[in-house]
Tab-separated table of C-alpha atoms (C1' of nucleotides) in Angstrom:
chain	number	residue	atom	x	y	z
A	1	MET	CA	-75.139	-26.816	-24.573
A	2	THR	CA	-76.801	-23.714	-23.239
A	3	PRO	CA	-77.991	-24.378	-19.686
A	4	PRO	CA	-81.661	-24.004	-18.831
A	5	SER	CA	-82.659	-20.501	-17.911
A	6	SER	CA	-84.224	-19.613	-14.599
A	7	ARG	CA	-87.470	-18.738	-16.344
A	8	SER	CA	-89.931	-21.532	-15.797
A	9	LEU	CA	-93.199	-22.661	-17.278
A	10	ASP	CA	-96.227	-24.407	-15.803
A	11	HIS	CA	-96.736	-28.004	-16.794
A	12	PRO	CA	-99.506	-30.327	-15.632
A	13	ALA	CA	-98.268	-33.180	-13.467
A	14	ARG	CA	-98.670	-36.605	-14.994
A	15	GLU	CA	-101.784	-37.419	-13.015
A	16	GLN	CA	-103.400	-34.160	-14.039
A	17	ILE	CA	-103.239	-34.897	-17.745
A	18	ARG	CA	-106.710	-35.507	-19.186
A	19	LEU	CA	-107.472	-37.600	-22.221
A	20	GLU	CA	-109.998	-35.086	-23.574
A	21	SER	CA	-107.434	-32.292	-23.442
A	22	VAL	CA	-104.792	-34.396	-25.145
A	23	LEU	CA	-107.193	-35.392	-27.919
A	24	HIS	CA	-108.206	-31.787	-28.347
A	25	ALA	CA	-104.583	-30.687	-28.512
A	26	LEU	CA	-103.939	-33.294	-31.191
A	27	SER	CA	-106.990	-32.366	-33.252
A	28	ASP	CA	-105.405	-29.300	-34.853
A	29	PRO	CA	-103.327	-29.639	-38.041
A	30	MET	CA	-100.610	-27.217	-36.915
A	31	ARG	CA	-100.193	-28.992	-33.619
A	32	LEU	CA	-100.121	-32.382	-35.304
A	33	LEU	CA	-97.318	-31.056	-37.495
A	34	VAL	CA	-95.363	-30.129	-34.393
A	35	VAL	CA	-95.934	-33.462	-32.680
A	36	ARG	CA	-94.954	-35.355	-35.787
A	37	ALA	CA	-91.782	-33.351	-36.169
A	38	LEU	CA	-90.864	-33.843	-32.521
A	39	ALA	CA	-91.404	-37.578	-32.885
A	40	GLU	CA	-89.338	-37.823	-36.046
A	41	GLU	CA	-86.607	-35.283	-35.531
A	42	GLY	CA	-86.078	-35.896	-31.843
A	43	ASP	CA	-86.588	-33.866	-28.717
A	44	GLU	CA	-85.326	-30.490	-27.578
A	45	GLN	CA	-86.320	-28.658	-30.710
A	46	ALA	CA	-86.730	-24.897	-30.522
A	47	CYS	CA	-90.106	-23.428	-31.490
A	48	SER	CA	-88.466	-21.571	-34.341
A	49	VAL	CA	-87.325	-24.655	-36.239
A	50	PHE	CA	-90.856	-25.707	-37.135
A	51	GLU	CA	-91.651	-22.879	-39.512
A	52	LEU	CA	-95.404	-23.305	-39.261
A	53	PRO	CA	-97.365	-21.425	-41.919
A	54	VAL	CA	-98.843	-19.075	-39.308
A	55	SER	CA	-97.623	-16.016	-37.464
A	56	LYS	CA	-95.223	-16.143	-34.556
A	57	SER	CA	-97.910	-15.321	-32.034
A	58	THR	CA	-100.130	-18.087	-33.350
A	59	THR	CA	-97.194	-20.451	-33.104
A	60	THR	CA	-96.725	-19.468	-29.483
A	61	HIS	CA	-100.406	-20.171	-28.902
A	62	HIS	CA	-100.175	-23.697	-30.331
A	63	PHE	CA	-97.130	-24.573	-28.276
A	64	ARG	CA	-98.917	-23.388	-25.181
A	65	VAL	CA	-101.922	-25.587	-25.920
A	66	LEU	CA	-99.610	-28.570	-26.353
A	67	ARG	CA	-97.801	-27.828	-23.115
A	68	GLU	CA	-100.884	-27.135	-21.021
A	69	SER	CA	-102.540	-30.316	-22.212
A	70	GLY	CA	-99.483	-32.330	-21.228
A	71	VAL	CA	-98.376	-33.399	-24.705
A	72	ILE	CA	-95.027	-31.582	-24.634
A	73	SER	CA	-92.682	-30.093	-22.094
A	74	GLN	CA	-90.860	-26.837	-22.643
A	75	ILE	CA	-87.800	-25.288	-21.100
A	76	TYR	CA	-85.953	-22.110	-21.869
A	77	ARG	CA	-82.362	-22.265	-23.040
A	78	GLY	CA	-81.030	-18.824	-23.717
A	79	THR	CA	-83.445	-17.022	-25.988
A	80	ALA	CA	-84.825	-20.304	-27.267
A	81	LYS	CA	-87.561	-22.462	-25.850
A	82	MET	CA	-86.914	-26.138	-26.329
A	83	ASN	CA	-89.773	-28.573	-26.856
A	84	SER	CA	-89.947	-32.271	-26.053
A	85	LEU	CA	-92.684	-34.860	-26.282
A	86	ARG	CA	-93.769	-36.219	-22.898
A	87	ARG	CA	-93.541	-39.760	-24.201
A	88	ASP	CA	-93.192	-41.501	-20.875
A	89	ASP	CA	-96.075	-39.703	-19.241
A	90	LEU	CA	-98.357	-40.227	-22.211
A	91	GLU	CA	-97.409	-43.878	-22.514
A	92	ALA	CA	-98.062	-44.460	-18.827
A	93	LEU	CA	-101.460	-42.797	-18.930
A	94	PHE	CA	-102.635	-43.742	-22.402
A	95	PRO	CA	-100.684	-46.764	-23.625
A	96	GLY	CA	-100.280	-46.872	-27.370
A	97	LEU	CA	-102.172	-43.677	-28.004
A	98	LEU	CA	-99.312	-41.490	-29.167
A	99	GLY	CA	-97.976	-44.249	-31.375
A	100	SER	CA	-101.284	-44.876	-33.064
A	101	VAL	CA	-101.833	-41.175	-33.648
A	102	LEU	CA	-98.386	-40.855	-35.219
A	103	THR	CA	-98.991	-43.892	-37.395
A	104	ALA	CA	-102.356	-42.511	-38.411
A	105	CYS	CA	-100.711	-39.205	-39.300
A	106	SER	CA	-98.219	-40.872	-41.580
A	107	LEU	CA	-100.796	-43.090	-43.245
A	108	GLN	CA	-103.087	-40.154	-43.857
A	109	ALA	CA	-100.241	-38.073	-45.262
A	110	GLU	CA	-99.398	-40.854	-47.704
A	111	ARG	CA	-103.023	-41.335	-48.591
A	112	LEU	CA	-103.589	-37.649	-49.277
A	113	ALA	CA	-100.381	-37.374	-51.283
A	114	GLY	CA	-100.527	-40.540	-53.369
B	1	MET	CA	-136.370	-56.498	-35.892
B	2	THR	CA	-137.740	-53.273	-37.281
B	3	PRO	CA	-136.476	-52.810	-40.844
B	4	PRO	CA	-134.471	-49.708	-41.712
B	5	SER	CA	-136.597	-46.732	-42.640
B	6	SER	CA	-136.322	-44.975	-45.967
B	7	ARG	CA	-134.981	-41.889	-44.270
B	8	SER	CA	-131.261	-41.704	-44.853
B	9	LEU	CA	-128.333	-39.834	-43.422
B	10	ASP	CA	-125.078	-38.582	-44.923
B	11	HIS	CA	-121.935	-40.381	-43.894
B	12	PRO	CA	-118.395	-39.659	-45.058
B	13	ALA	CA	-116.914	-42.426	-47.189
B	14	ARG	CA	-113.973	-44.212	-45.624
B	15	GLU	CA	-111.407	-42.306	-47.642
B	16	GLN	CA	-112.968	-38.991	-46.659
B	17	ILE	CA	-112.495	-39.530	-42.945
B	18	ARG	CA	-109.858	-37.184	-41.521
B	19	LEU	CA	-107.743	-37.849	-38.467
B	20	GLU	CA	-108.139	-34.297	-37.180
B	21	SER	CA	-111.918	-34.563	-37.301
B	22	VAL	CA	-111.929	-37.914	-35.557
B	23	LEU	CA	-109.668	-36.624	-32.785
B	24	HIS	CA	-111.856	-33.574	-32.416
B	25	ALA	CA	-114.980	-35.711	-32.233
B	26	LEU	CA	-113.352	-37.818	-29.521
B	27	SER	CA	-112.184	-34.819	-27.498
B	28	ASP	CA	-115.584	-34.141	-25.931
B	29	PRO	CA	-116.627	-35.916	-22.711
B	30	MET	CA	-120.203	-36.546	-23.843
B	31	ARG	CA	-119.065	-38.049	-27.100
B	32	LEU	CA	-116.453	-40.186	-25.376
B	33	LEU	CA	-119.237	-41.521	-23.167
B	34	VAL	CA	-121.168	-42.526	-26.267
B	35	VAL	CA	-118.194	-44.176	-27.947
B	36	ARG	CA	-117.324	-46.082	-24.814
B	37	ALA	CA	-120.871	-47.317	-24.415
B	38	LEU	CA	-121.044	-48.394	-28.049
B	39	ALA	CA	-117.793	-50.291	-27.648
B	40	GLU	CA	-118.895	-52.023	-24.463
B	41	GLU	CA	-122.588	-52.600	-24.996
B	42	GLY	CA	-122.406	-53.445	-28.671
B	43	ASP	CA	-123.660	-51.845	-31.834
B	44	GLU	CA	-127.080	-50.738	-32.991
B	45	GLN	CA	-127.902	-48.779	-29.864
B	46	ALA	CA	-130.595	-46.128	-30.102
B	47	CYS	CA	-129.650	-42.554	-29.193
B	48	SER	CA	-132.140	-42.636	-26.345
B	49	VAL	CA	-130.417	-45.401	-24.390
B	50	PHE	CA	-127.422	-43.261	-23.522
B	51	GLU	CA	-129.158	-40.821	-21.206
B	52	LEU	CA	-126.513	-38.160	-21.497
B	53	PRO	CA	-126.781	-35.387	-18.892
B	54	VAL	CA	-127.682	-32.825	-21.548
B	55	SER	CA	-130.838	-31.905	-23.408
B	56	LYS	CA	-132.237	-33.903	-26.305
B	57	SER	CA	-131.194	-31.350	-28.861
B	58	THR	CA	-127.656	-31.302	-27.520
B	59	THR	CA	-127.613	-35.084	-27.702
B	60	THR	CA	-128.672	-34.890	-31.339
B	61	HIS	CA	-125.825	-32.453	-31.941
B	62	HIS	CA	-123.205	-34.787	-30.458
B	63	PHE	CA	-124.397	-37.757	-32.479
B	64	ARG	CA	-124.204	-35.655	-35.605
B	65	VAL	CA	-120.611	-34.665	-34.858
B	66	LEU	CA	-119.720	-38.321	-34.363
B	67	ARG	CA	-121.414	-39.326	-37.602
B	68	GLU	CA	-120.031	-36.497	-39.725
B	69	SER	CA	-116.508	-37.175	-38.496
B	70	GLY	CA	-116.828	-40.837	-39.449
B	71	VAL	CA	-116.697	-42.329	-35.956
B	72	ILE	CA	-120.192	-43.823	-36.009
B	73	SER	CA	-122.826	-44.781	-38.544
B	74	GLN	CA	-126.510	-44.185	-38.004
B	75	ILE	CA	-129.641	-45.659	-39.525
B	76	TYR	CA	-133.280	-45.120	-38.763
B	77	ARG	CA	-135.380	-48.027	-37.531
B	78	GLY	CA	-138.907	-46.939	-36.850
B	79	THR	CA	-138.812	-43.926	-34.587
B	80	ALA	CA	-135.381	-44.863	-33.338
B	81	LYS	CA	-131.982	-44.045	-34.797
B	82	MET	CA	-129.511	-46.828	-34.290
B	83	ASN	CA	-125.826	-46.068	-33.772
B	84	SER	CA	-122.819	-48.230	-34.545
B	85	LEU	CA	-119.094	-47.696	-34.300
B	86	ARG	CA	-117.348	-47.708	-37.677
B	87	ARG	CA	-114.714	-50.074	-36.331
B	88	ASP	CA	-113.574	-51.481	-39.656
B	89	ASP	CA	-113.174	-48.117	-41.334
B	90	LEU	CA	-111.356	-46.634	-38.374
B	91	GLU	CA	-109.096	-49.634	-38.033
B	92	ALA	CA	-108.204	-49.527	-41.716
B	93	LEU	CA	-107.407	-45.820	-41.653
B	94	PHE	CA	-105.954	-45.436	-38.174
B	95	PRO	CA	-104.802	-48.838	-36.914
B	96	GLY	CA	-104.977	-49.189	-33.166
B	97	LEU	CA	-106.317	-45.712	-32.582
B	98	LEU	CA	-109.809	-46.576	-31.415
B	99	GLY	CA	-108.490	-49.311	-29.175
B	100	SER	CA	-105.937	-47.099	-27.501
B	101	VAL	CA	-108.503	-44.359	-26.963
B	102	LEU	CA	-110.906	-46.838	-25.374
B	103	THR	CA	-108.163	-48.236	-23.170
B	104	ALA	CA	-107.157	-44.723	-22.193
B	105	CYS	CA	-110.783	-43.955	-21.334
B	106	SER	CA	-111.038	-46.923	-19.020
B	107	LEU	CA	-107.713	-46.262	-17.343
B	108	GLN	CA	-108.595	-42.641	-16.777
B	109	ALA	CA	-112.011	-43.551	-15.384
B	110	GLU	CA	-110.376	-45.922	-12.906
B	111	ARG	CA	-107.754	-43.370	-12.028
B	112	LEU	CA	-110.292	-40.629	-11.378
B	113	ALA	CA	-112.523	-42.953	-9.378
B	114	GLY	CA	-109.968	-44.773	-7.232
C	1	DG	C1'	-73.881	-0.675	-23.911
C	2	DT	C1'	-76.073	-1.932	-28.258
C	3	DC	C1'	-78.234	-4.823	-31.156
C	4	DA	C1'	-80.468	-8.792	-33.033
C	5	DA	C1'	-82.901	-13.154	-32.097
C	6	DA	C1'	-86.509	-15.736	-29.917
C	7	DC	C1'	-90.408	-15.670	-27.821
C	8	DT	C1'	-94.513	-13.439	-24.992
C	9	DA	C1'	-98.476	-10.509	-23.711
C	10	DC	C1'	-102.271	-8.136	-25.038
C	11	DG	C1'	-106.183	-6.913	-27.508
C	12	DA	C1'	-109.044	-7.766	-31.367
C	13	DT	C1'	-111.701	-10.324	-34.829
C	14	DG	C1'	-114.145	-13.777	-37.019
C	15	DG	C1'	-115.477	-18.408	-36.778
C	16	DT	C1'	-116.875	-22.596	-34.326
C	17	DT	C1'	-118.913	-25.128	-30.562
C	18	DC	C1'	-121.826	-26.462	-26.756
C	19	DT	C1'	-125.824	-25.622	-24.830
C	20	DC	C1'	-130.700	-24.769	-24.550
C	21	DG	C1'	-135.920	-24.397	-25.549
C	22	DT	C1'	-139.651	-24.597	-28.596
C	23	DA	C1'	-141.911	-26.251	-32.306
C	24	DC	C1'	-142.112	-29.905	-35.690
C	25	DA	C1'	-141.815	-34.629	-38.293
C	26	DA	C1'	-141.793	-39.688	-38.552
C	27	DT	C1'	-143.168	-43.961	-36.767
C	28	DC	C1'	-145.737	-47.328	-34.188
C	29	DA	C1'	-149.365	-49.079	-31.028
C	30	DA	C1'	-154.033	-49.078	-29.545
D	1	DT	C1'	-157.395	-41.489	-35.639
D	2	DT	C1'	-155.292	-40.552	-31.547
D	3	DG	C1'	-151.514	-40.563	-28.661
D	4	DA	C1'	-146.954	-41.710	-27.261
D	5	DT	C1'	-142.134	-42.226	-28.510
D	6	DT	C1'	-138.079	-40.722	-30.811
D	7	DG	C1'	-135.557	-37.727	-32.783
D	8	DT	C1'	-134.994	-33.030	-35.922
D	9	DA	C1'	-134.847	-28.078	-37.229
D	10	DC	C1'	-134.236	-23.684	-35.982
D	11	DG	C1'	-132.851	-19.828	-33.499
D	12	DA	C1'	-130.204	-18.041	-29.881
D	13	DG	C1'	-126.695	-17.229	-26.332
D	14	DA	C1'	-122.353	-17.871	-24.099
D	15	DA	C1'	-117.991	-19.658	-24.380
D	16	DC	C1'	-114.156	-21.024	-26.737
D	17	DC	C1'	-110.640	-21.078	-30.445
D	18	DA	C1'	-107.366	-19.870	-34.290
D	19	DT	C1'	-105.600	-16.163	-36.121
D	20	DC	C1'	-103.370	-11.704	-36.468
D	21	DG	C1'	-100.499	-7.354	-35.439
D	22	DT	C1'	-98.110	-4.507	-32.321
D	23	DA	C1'	-95.451	-3.684	-28.551
D	24	DG	C1'	-92.568	-5.638	-25.106
D	25	DT	C1'	-89.113	-8.935	-22.455
D	26	DT	C1'	-85.248	-11.929	-22.053
D	27	DT	C1'	-81.047	-13.429	-23.569
D	28	DG	C1'	-76.598	-13.776	-25.862
D	29	DA	C1'	-73.206	-11.767	-29.071
D	30	DC	C1'	-70.376	-7.950	-30.380
DNA sequence: GTCAAACTACGATGGTTCTCGTACAATCAA
DNA sequence: TTGATTGTACGAGAACCATCGTAGTTTGAC
């Protein structure tokens, strides 16, 4: 696998993550799409694989909101930027929250489809 | 007890409640304060008992956001407007979500205090 | 060295939100 | 009826947010 690049990105430390910011990050449909995909498809996904129905610069914006709120971590690998859910940090700070949001996502998707 | 007044307020039906709107409603510190208090002190609390550190009109605004997102229900009783958490609806739509948010609230409050 | 791929930075725009103050409406108690 | 309590409506301002396009950077492949 491509090694991480020397370029680095600011992430909040675990104890700096705030519930309000996480809830805000999760309250946008595009960002919920990303979080869902990361949860289902696994970690270390490049930004480009998500194919959000918005422009590239808007996509960049949403990933930044997710990172700065503490929901995901990002590292560069070559030209790509790989995204992972910060499951452990979120579970330690807000037990059960990520799981219930993901469940709620799926239920709502079913409900709106069926 | 004072009977409900004839004045009525619009509430979304259960199936109209959207996860994104609920998360957005919960992503504000003032509104989290309200939800926490409703969960701890019980239902049917008047708006005035919360004593949020904002003006009355801002308080009205926050209660409206909570109601329109489906997080609380409101009825008039005399001059007061009583607020209740829509626990059953939220639990049916988003199982575990309210509980994990409330737990996260408490943990974060402890963490920031201690 | 060149080129394409992946992502960023910047500036802009239109919409939403949080906040306020003032003036008003509904209810109840005296 | 008068006054006090509770909350609303409205208008406004400042801040924030989602979105875009264009121009640029970093990297790896050829």
